[in-house]
Amino acid sequence: MAPKRKTEEPAQATAVAGRVTRSSGRVTRSSASSGTKFIELPVTRKSPNKKKKVEKKAESKGKGKPKEASTSEGEKAEAETFEDVPEASNKTVVIIEHCKQCNSFKTRALQVKEALEKSDVDVIVKVNPEKPRKGCFEIRVQGGKQFISLLDMKRPFKPMKELDMDEVISGIVNDLSNANGL
């Protein structure tokens, strides 16, 4: 190792017995009155522009706001589905309940949601209106028929991954269109 360099210290610092550490500012008055002198170190404060710099860097990278304030597209889509639907509407309400344990649940749920909304059937799709059950992937009509009910699945979620989602979606659309008389 290289030898330590000696730096010139102010006259006050040489009068202090012992070493000055970060915790020396925490010394109580009773121990300070015992005869030892302590130097009060200036408090360093972070500049208020630090936060602005972080925001500017995030904007320049195309991310918009810092990570804490931003929300992903999936969260926005889920937030929209929690809105209350007026009961007087004649649309069928389809509830998709998916576990939040693994992202594969979410991708399949969003795939079904988008396909049902694009179909000719008048449906309102809600994704997880209540807290979902663990290992659950279920598609049902509110207060009625269940299309798919996979409960208490363990990893690697084989029953859900073996589903042909295009076939499932077409079956749901056919059932809903027959029920609505289209």
Tab-separated table of C-alpha atoms in Angstrom, residues 106-170:
chain	number	residue	atom	x	y	z
A	106	LYS	CA	-51.174	-11.920	-16.687
A	107	THR	CA	-50.189	-12.366	-20.335
A	108	ARG	CA	-52.934	-14.946	-20.905
A	109	ALA	CA	-55.517	-12.817	-19.098
A	110	LEU	CA	-54.663	-9.744	-21.169
A	111	GLN	CA	-54.717	-11.836	-24.344
A	112	VAL	CA	-58.266	-13.021	-23.546
A	113	LYS	CA	-59.355	-9.513	-22.562
A	114	GLU	CA	-58.139	-7.927	-25.801
A	115	ALA	CA	-59.701	-10.663	-27.930
A	116	LEU	CA	-63.081	-10.376	-26.190
A	117	GLU	CA	-63.106	-6.590	-26.529
A	118	LYS	CA	-62.305	-6.844	-30.253
A	119	SER	CA	-65.057	-9.408	-30.853
A	120	ASP	CA	-68.567	-8.526	-32.012
A	121	VAL	CA	-70.090	-9.575	-28.688
A	122	ASP	CA	-71.119	-6.773	-26.305
A	123	VAL	CA	-69.055	-7.595	-23.233
A	124	ILE	CA	-67.362	-5.716	-20.456
A	125	VAL	CA	-64.206	-7.455	-19.288
A	126	LYS	CA	-62.960	-7.049	-15.724
A	127	VAL	CA	-59.530	-8.339	-14.748
A	128	ASN	CA	-59.097	-9.170	-11.039
A	129	PRO	CA	-61.907	-7.010	-9.607
A	130	GLU	CA	-61.159	-8.617	-6.223
A	131	LYS	CA	-57.980	-9.986	-4.719
A	132	PRO	CA	-57.116	-13.087	-6.763
A	133	ARG	CA	-56.580	-16.543	-5.315
A	134	LYS	CA	-53.146	-18.154	-5.385
A	135	GLY	CA	-52.483	-20.334	-8.438
A	136	CYS	CA	-55.841	-19.438	-9.991
A	137	PHE	CA	-56.787	-18.774	-13.625
A	138	GLU	CA	-60.515	-18.456	-14.074
A	139	ILE	CA	-62.743	-16.941	-16.754
A	140	ARG	CA	-66.446	-16.604	-15.911
A	141	VAL	CA	-69.549	-14.548	-16.519
A	142	GLN	CA	-70.504	-12.446	-13.511
A	143	GLY	CA	-73.028	-14.464	-11.535
A	144	GLY	CA	-73.182	-17.208	-14.147
A	145	LYS	CA	-71.269	-19.699	-16.249
A	146	GLN	CA	-67.596	-20.551	-15.769
A	147	PHE	CA	-65.635	-20.997	-18.992
A	148	ILE	CA	-62.298	-21.994	-17.460
A	149	SER	CA	-61.551	-22.739	-13.838
A	150	LEU	CA	-57.998	-23.782	-12.995
A	151	LEU	CA	-57.501	-23.570	-9.235
A	152	ASP	CA	-54.609	-24.246	-6.849
A	153	MET	CA	-52.045	-24.803	-9.586
A	154	LYS	CA	-48.462	-25.399	-8.549
A	155	ARG	CA	-45.416	-24.380	-10.500
A	156	PRO	CA	-44.724	-24.750	-13.467
A	157	PHE	CA	-48.504	-24.216	-14.036
A	158	LYS	CA	-48.691	-27.009	-16.592
A	159	PRO	CA	-52.520	-27.110	-17.014
A	160	MET	CA	-52.623	-23.409	-17.897
A	161	LYS	CA	-49.632	-23.526	-20.229
A	162	GLU	CA	-51.070	-26.487	-22.133
A	163	LEU	CA	-54.216	-24.512	-23.038
A	164	ASP	CA	-54.631	-23.411	-26.638
A	165	MET	CA	-55.653	-19.811	-25.956
A	166	ASP	CA	-57.009	-19.180	-29.476
A	167	GLU	CA	-59.343	-22.151	-29.108
A	168	VAL	CA	-60.401	-21.030	-25.641
A	169	ILE	CA	-61.124	-17.490	-26.840
A	170	SER	CA	-63.148	-18.681	-29.830
